[in-house]
Amino acid sequence: MTGLLSDDDVQTYHRDGVLHVKAVLSPEEIETARAGIQHVLDDSGMLAQTASGVDDPGRFVEDFRRWQEVPEIEQLALQSRVPEYAAELLGGEPIRFYHDHVLVKEGGTRQRTPWHQDQPYYNVDGHGTSAWIPVDPVPAAGCLQLVAGSHEGPWKMPRTFLDGKAKWFPEGTLDELPDIDADPDAFPIKAFQLEPGDAIFFDFLTIHGAPGFPFAGRRRVLSLRYLAPDAVHAPRGWVTSPPFDELVGVIPDGAPMDHPLFPVVWPR
Ligand SMILES: O=C(O)CCC(=O)C(=O)O
């Protein structure tokens, strides 16, 4: 390990399931990330979606799994210091890249990102971490919000964001999320004031959501996701988010994610 993080940082991550790290990207890499996000916005992929309604005064746009077509994202996902941070937080070897997710909220966007855990939407069991990296300044009131300690589980029912349908696990098979918005002070919610190139690392099971972006600027984010050594393929009987249909029958159920789609990023 390279010692980018202090023991306190690593302990905080393991205790809370979330860690804010300043200046993970260099100024040049922030420009690279901006260019990669612009590439994605100009040339959206098969999985791109608008996650805000037509009556929203802003817009929330997402795209997934673009690193193989967008060299700027590939460079940051595989060759920046982000994989090293992920390796220090996850521990052990090998650490694999999982996928990228671009999330842009235009100024004035009202659409909230509902509270959720990521892992119930995924096709992996085991551990992983996301690095949520803004390339614009983000005030605490516009930041990703994370419930400290929720990474201990259990899994909560994943639902579609716009209409709340149980599309992944059958209705009734997992606990529902608590109504955090009804009493936010009852939950240990973490949010941070962020500068471009900072990162919030969080566990695949940490409950999180985000407010709209009722500010003048934009909130452009590149999220890079990494798999711990214990992560294994968990094919589901439904389309995951993002989907990886091409893996069914290729990586056996319960096997490591040993496939070119998930390159080893640590050790280099
Ligand atoms: O950026 C957002 O609004 C939500 C991000 C999120 O849910 C994620 O990165 O998993």
Tab-separated table of C-alpha atoms and ligand atoms in Angstrom:
chain	number	residue	atom	x	y	z
A	1	MET	CA	0.000	0.000	0.000
A	2	THR	CA	1.112	3.511	-0.714
A	3	GLY	CA	-0.021	5.318	2.438
A	4	LEU	CA	-2.159	7.982	0.747
A	5	LEU	CA	-4.596	7.781	3.657
A	6	SER	CA	-3.963	7.921	7.399
A	7	ASP	CA	-4.978	5.083	9.727
A	8	ASP	CA	-7.678	7.444	11.062
A	9	ASP	CA	-9.099	7.892	7.559
A	10	VAL	CA	-9.258	4.151	6.976
A	11	GLN	CA	-10.862	3.595	10.402
A	12	THR	CA	-13.412	6.341	9.717
A	13	TYR	CA	-14.304	4.673	6.422
A	14	HIS	CA	-14.761	1.284	8.081
A	15	ARG	CA	-16.787	2.781	10.944
A	16	ASP	CA	-19.034	5.085	8.867
A	17	GLY	CA	-18.984	3.534	5.385
A	18	VAL	CA	-18.095	6.976	4.009
A	19	LEU	CA	-14.983	9.168	3.781
A	20	HIS	CA	-14.410	12.614	2.273
A	21	VAL	CA	-10.948	12.939	0.738
A	22	LYS	CA	-9.710	16.281	-0.567
A	23	ALA	CA	-7.889	16.785	-3.874
A	24	VAL	CA	-7.938	13.200	-5.107
A	25	LEU	CA	-7.588	14.485	-8.669
A	26	SER	CA	-4.847	16.897	-9.734
A	27	PRO	CA	-5.820	20.127	-11.581
A	28	GLU	CA	-4.905	18.417	-14.900
A	29	GLU	CA	-7.019	15.391	-13.997
A	30	ILE	CA	-9.978	17.638	-13.123
A	31	GLU	CA	-9.749	19.013	-16.679
A	32	THR	CA	-9.560	15.432	-17.971
A	33	ALA	CA	-12.685	14.538	-15.981
A	34	ARG	CA	-14.524	17.605	-17.312
A	35	ALA	CA	-13.584	16.611	-20.864
A	36	GLY	CA	-14.729	13.028	-20.239
A	37	ILE	CA	-18.068	14.171	-18.843
A	38	GLN	CA	-18.540	16.543	-21.796
A	39	HIS	CA	-17.757	13.668	-24.172
A	40	VAL	CA	-20.497	11.616	-22.458
A	41	LEU	CA	-23.010	14.500	-22.617
A	42	ASP	CA	-22.274	15.165	-26.316
A	43	ASP	CA	-22.419	11.505	-27.296
A	44	SER	CA	-24.676	9.645	-24.912
A	45	GLY	CA	-24.447	5.870	-24.581
A	46	MET	CA	-27.020	3.077	-24.743
A	47	LEU	CA	-27.615	3.310	-20.975
A	48	ALA	CA	-27.977	7.119	-20.742
A	49	GLN	CA	-31.127	8.416	-19.114
A	50	THR	CA	-32.758	11.627	-17.973
A	51	ALA	CA	-33.658	11.074	-14.334
A	52	SER	CA	-35.727	14.267	-13.904
A	53	GLY	CA	-39.266	14.998	-15.029
A	54	VAL	CA	-40.205	17.209	-17.997
A	55	ASP	CA	-41.507	19.876	-15.600
A	56	ASP	CA	-38.182	20.121	-13.740
A	57	PRO	CA	-36.647	23.600	-14.250
A	58	GLY	CA	-33.215	21.928	-14.398
A	59	ARG	CA	-32.192	18.483	-15.622
A	60	PHE	CA	-30.608	15.370	-14.129
A	61	VAL	CA	-28.756	13.271	-16.704
A	62	GLU	CA	-26.948	9.989	-16.078
A	63	ASP	CA	-24.849	7.632	-18.155
A	64	PHE	CA	-23.114	4.379	-17.243
A	65	ARG	CA	-20.240	2.118	-18.367
A	66	ARG	CA	-18.536	4.520	-20.787
A	67	TRP	CA	-14.838	3.962	-19.894
A	68	GLN	CA	-14.066	1.756	-22.890
A	69	GLU	CA	-15.271	4.456	-25.338
A	70	VAL	CA	-14.192	7.582	-23.475
A	71	PRO	CA	-10.402	7.668	-23.022
A	72	GLU	CA	-10.556	10.416	-20.399
A	73	ILE	CA	-12.701	8.203	-18.153
A	74	GLU	CA	-10.503	5.165	-18.813
A	75	GLN	CA	-7.406	7.129	-17.798
A	76	LEU	CA	-8.921	8.330	-14.523
A	77	ALA	CA	-10.580	5.011	-13.671
A	78	LEU	CA	-7.475	2.913	-14.223
A	79	GLN	CA	-4.416	5.163	-13.969
A	80	SER	CA	-5.127	8.028	-11.567
A	81	ARG	CA	-4.634	7.766	-7.801
A	82	VAL	CA	-8.324	6.873	-7.347
A	83	PRO	CA	-7.653	3.088	-7.581
A	84	GLU	CA	-4.903	3.464	-4.968
A	85	TYR	CA	-7.306	5.153	-2.558
A	86	ALA	CA	-9.835	2.391	-3.249
A	87	ALA	CA	-7.184	-0.248	-2.543
A	88	GLU	CA	-6.307	1.333	0.796
A	89	LEU	CA	-9.954	1.458	1.821
A	90	LEU	CA	-10.899	-2.004	0.611
A	91	GLY	CA	-7.666	-3.786	1.573
A	92	GLY	CA	-6.189	-6.896	-0.027
A	93	GLU	CA	-5.573	-7.740	-3.670
A	94	PRO	CA	-6.670	-7.754	-6.398
A	95	ILE	CA	-8.793	-4.610	-6.635
A	96	ARG	CA	-10.799	-4.487	-9.875
A	97	PHE	CA	-12.485	-1.567	-11.589
A	98	TYR	CA	-16.252	-2.211	-11.721
A	99	HIS	CA	-17.868	0.611	-13.702
A	100	ASP	CA	-18.207	4.365	-14.186
A	101	HIS	CA	-21.326	6.488	-13.739
A	102	VAL	CA	-21.673	10.111	-14.887
A	103	LEU	CA	-24.289	12.141	-12.973
A	104	VAL	CA	-24.961	15.738	-14.025
A	105	LYS	CA	-27.475	17.999	-12.287
A	106	GLU	CA	-27.904	21.272	-14.138
A	107	GLY	CA	-28.327	24.446	-12.058
A	108	GLY	CA	-31.905	24.729	-10.792
A	109	THR	CA	-32.598	20.975	-10.843
A	110	ARG	CA	-35.327	20.080	-8.360
A	111	GLN	CA	-35.108	16.308	-8.750
A	112	ARG	CA	-33.805	14.584	-5.640
A	113	THR	CA	-31.856	11.375	-5.945
A	114	PRO	CA	-33.912	9.126	-3.653
A	115	TRP	CA	-32.314	7.389	-0.673
A	116	HIS	CA	-30.931	3.998	-1.637
A	117	GLN	CA	-28.057	1.522	-1.311
A	118	ASP	CA	-26.216	0.736	-4.554
A	119	GLN	CA	-25.452	-2.938	-4.048
A	120	PRO	CA	-29.017	-4.295	-4.338
A	121	TYR	CA	-29.065	-2.869	-7.898
A	122	TYR	CA	-25.763	-4.537	-8.808
A	123	ASN	CA	-24.735	-7.975	-10.090
A	124	VAL	CA	-22.077	-8.550	-7.418
A	125	ASP	CA	-21.951	-9.930	-3.890
A	126	GLY	CA	-19.049	-9.011	-1.600
A	127	HIS	CA	-17.601	-5.570	-1.039
A	128	GLY	CA	-16.851	-2.508	-3.116
A	129	THR	CA	-16.420	1.240	-2.948
A	130	SER	CA	-17.628	4.178	-5.055
A	131	ALA	CA	-15.630	7.370	-5.520
A	132	TRP	CA	-18.121	10.226	-6.150
A	133	ILE	CA	-15.993	12.972	-7.687
A	134	PRO	CA	-17.453	16.390	-8.558
A	135	VAL	CA	-15.699	18.617	-11.076
A	136	ASP	CA	-17.635	21.698	-9.921
A	137	PRO	CA	-17.739	23.247	-6.450
A	138	VAL	CA	-20.558	21.636	-4.459
A	139	PRO	CA	-21.977	23.392	-1.384
A	140	ALA	CA	-22.946	21.093	1.495
A	141	ALA	CA	-26.616	21.829	0.696
A	142	GLY	CA	-26.157	20.343	-2.785
A	143	CYS	CA	-23.937	17.439	-1.801
A	144	LEU	CA	-24.484	13.695	-1.772
A	145	GLN	CA	-25.899	12.753	1.664
A	146	LEU	CA	-24.863	9.505	3.316
A	147	VAL	CA	-26.145	7.713	6.424
A	148	ALA	CA	-23.093	6.842	8.523
A	149	GLY	CA	-23.013	3.217	9.664
A	150	SER	CA	-25.689	2.005	7.238
A	151	HIS	CA	-23.060	-0.012	5.332
A	152	GLU	CA	-23.399	-2.638	8.078
A	153	GLY	CA	-26.678	-3.563	6.390
A	154	PRO	CA	-29.090	-5.125	6.042
A	155	TRP	CA	-29.914	-4.762	2.369
A	156	LYS	CA	-32.944	-2.568	1.725
A	157	MET	CA	-35.501	-2.897	-1.035
A	158	PRO	CA	-34.275	-1.203	-4.245
A	159	ARG	CA	-37.015	0.680	-6.104
A	160	THR	CA	-37.197	2.606	-9.372
A	161	PHE	CA	-36.291	6.238	-8.698
A	162	LEU	CA	-39.099	8.009	-10.529
A	163	ASP	CA	-42.086	5.793	-9.661
A	164	GLY	CA	-40.912	3.684	-6.675
A	165	LYS	CA	-41.574	0.250	-8.255
A	166	ALA	CA	-39.939	-2.963	-6.914
A	167	LYS	CA	-38.259	-3.937	-10.205
A	168	TRP	CA	-35.235	-5.785	-8.786
A	169	PHE	CA	-36.088	-7.933	-5.766
A	170	PRO	CA	-39.668	-9.229	-5.540
A	171	GLU	CA	-42.008	-7.089	-3.412
A	172	GLY	CA	-41.726	-8.022	0.289
A	173	THR	CA	-38.406	-9.884	0.073
A	174	LEU	CA	-36.232	-7.116	1.613
A	175	ASP	CA	-36.837	-4.551	4.370
A	176	GLU	CA	-37.976	-1.122	3.229
A	177	LEU	CA	-35.735	1.914	3.701
A	178	PRO	CA	-36.690	4.055	6.694
A	179	ASP	CA	-38.469	7.360	5.910
A	180	ILE	CA	-35.343	9.458	6.403
A	181	ASP	CA	-36.897	12.685	5.095
A	182	ALA	CA	-39.682	12.477	7.689
A	183	ASP	CA	-37.113	12.930	10.492
A	184	PRO	CA	-33.624	13.590	9.074
A	185	ASP	CA	-32.238	14.611	12.471
A	186	ALA	CA	-32.797	11.048	13.691
A	187	PHE	CA	-30.139	9.791	11.242
A	188	PRO	CA	-26.362	10.409	11.249
A	189	ILE	CA	-26.325	12.040	7.805
A	190	LYS	CA	-22.962	13.107	6.364
A	191	ALA	CA	-22.643	15.768	3.658
A	192	PHE	CA	-19.630	17.857	2.757
A	193	GLN	CA	-18.677	21.088	1.056
A	194	LEU	CA	-16.624	19.891	-1.895
A	195	GLU	CA	-14.099	21.398	-4.251
A	196	PRO	CA	-13.576	20.067	-7.786
A	197	GLY	CA	-11.449	16.914	-7.616
A	198	ASP	CA	-12.420	15.996	-4.033
A	199	ALA	CA	-13.976	12.551	-3.600
A	200	ILE	CA	-16.527	10.952	-1.340
A	201	PHE	CA	-15.689	7.268	-1.026
A	202	PHE	CA	-18.592	5.140	0.179
A	203	ASP	CA	-19.382	1.474	0.615
A	204	PHE	CA	-21.752	-0.203	-1.875
A	205	LEU	CA	-24.188	-0.689	1.047
A	206	THR	CA	-24.101	2.844	2.510
A	207	ILE	CA	-27.555	4.424	2.280
A	208	HIS	CA	-27.283	7.665	0.326
A	209	GLY	CA	-29.295	10.169	-1.676
A	210	ALA	CA	-28.825	13.687	-2.983
A	211	PRO	CA	-30.818	16.905	-3.030
A	212	GLY	CA	-31.622	18.699	-6.244
A	213	PHE	CA	-29.215	21.439	-7.236
A	214	PRO	CA	-30.994	24.767	-6.638
A	215	PHE	CA	-27.866	26.790	-7.421
A	216	ALA	CA	-26.601	28.805	-10.371
A	217	GLY	CA	-23.748	26.498	-11.381
A	218	ARG	CA	-23.869	22.865	-12.507
A	219	ARG	CA	-23.086	19.742	-10.478
A	220	ARG	CA	-21.077	17.486	-12.772
A	221	VAL	CA	-19.938	14.244	-11.140
A	222	LEU	CA	-17.857	11.285	-12.264
A	223	SER	CA	-18.397	8.262	-10.033
A	224	LEU	CA	-15.828	5.448	-10.272
A	225	ARG	CA	-16.574	2.096	-8.648
A	226	TYR	CA	-14.150	-0.596	-7.489
A	227	LEU	CA	-14.480	-4.201	-6.333
A	228	ALA	CA	-12.814	-5.698	-3.241
A	229	PRO	CA	-11.048	-9.074	-3.492
A	230	ASP	CA	-14.155	-10.841	-2.086
A	231	ALA	CA	-16.497	-9.535	-4.822
A	232	VAL	CA	-18.101	-12.293	-6.889
A	233	HIS	CA	-20.565	-12.484	-9.747
A	234	ALA	CA	-24.180	-12.612	-8.596
A	235	PRO	CA	-26.340	-13.010	-11.704
A	236	ARG	CA	-29.878	-11.857	-10.933
A	237	GLY	CA	-33.125	-12.952	-12.504
A	238	TRP	CA	-33.694	-9.379	-13.728
A	239	VAL	CA	-31.827	-6.537	-15.408
A	240	THR	CA	-29.382	-4.941	-12.966
A	241	SER	CA	-28.363	-1.271	-12.892
A	242	PRO	CA	-26.171	-0.983	-14.765
A	243	PRO	CA	-26.927	-4.139	-16.749
A	244	PHE	CA	-24.179	-6.646	-17.536
A	245	ASP	CA	-26.208	-9.085	-19.642
A	246	GLU	CA	-23.099	-10.190	-21.540
A	247	LEU	CA	-21.739	-11.914	-18.403
A	248	VAL	CA	-24.524	-14.423	-17.913
A	249	GLY	CA	-23.024	-17.847	-18.658
A	250	VAL	CA	-19.558	-16.276	-18.995
A	251	ILE	CA	-18.643	-15.695	-15.331
A	252	PRO	CA	-20.171	-18.486	-13.212
A	253	ASP	CA	-22.449	-17.580	-10.319
A	254	GLY	CA	-20.213	-16.972	-7.262
A	255	ALA	CA	-16.951	-16.708	-9.242
A	256	PRO	CA	-14.534	-13.729	-9.064
A	257	MET	CA	-15.115	-10.961	-11.624
A	258	ASP	CA	-12.157	-12.152	-13.668
A	259	HIS	CA	-13.017	-10.596	-17.030
A	260	PRO	CA	-11.612	-7.800	-19.241
A	261	LEU	CA	-14.622	-5.642	-18.330
A	262	PHE	CA	-13.254	-5.500	-14.767
A	263	PRO	CA	-9.513	-4.876	-15.065
A	264	VAL	CA	-7.240	-5.291	-12.053
A	265	VAL	CA	-6.202	-1.781	-10.978
A	266	TRP	CA	-4.290	-2.783	-7.863
A	267	PRO	CA	-1.574	-3.932	-7.661
A	268	ARG	CA	-0.584	-2.039	-10.790
B	1	LIG	O1	-25.233	12.069	-7.718
B	1	LIG	C1	-26.325	11.735	-7.293
B	1	LIG	O2	-27.308	12.508	-7.322
B	1	LIG	C2	-26.541	10.380	-6.705
B	1	LIG	C3	-25.312	9.538	-6.748
B	1	LIG	C4	-25.544	8.122	-6.444
B	1	LIG	O3	-26.604	7.687	-6.059
B	1	LIG	C5	-24.412	7.210	-6.614
B	1	LIG	O4	-23.328	7.631	-7.039
B	1	LIG	O5	-24.585	6.001	-6.304
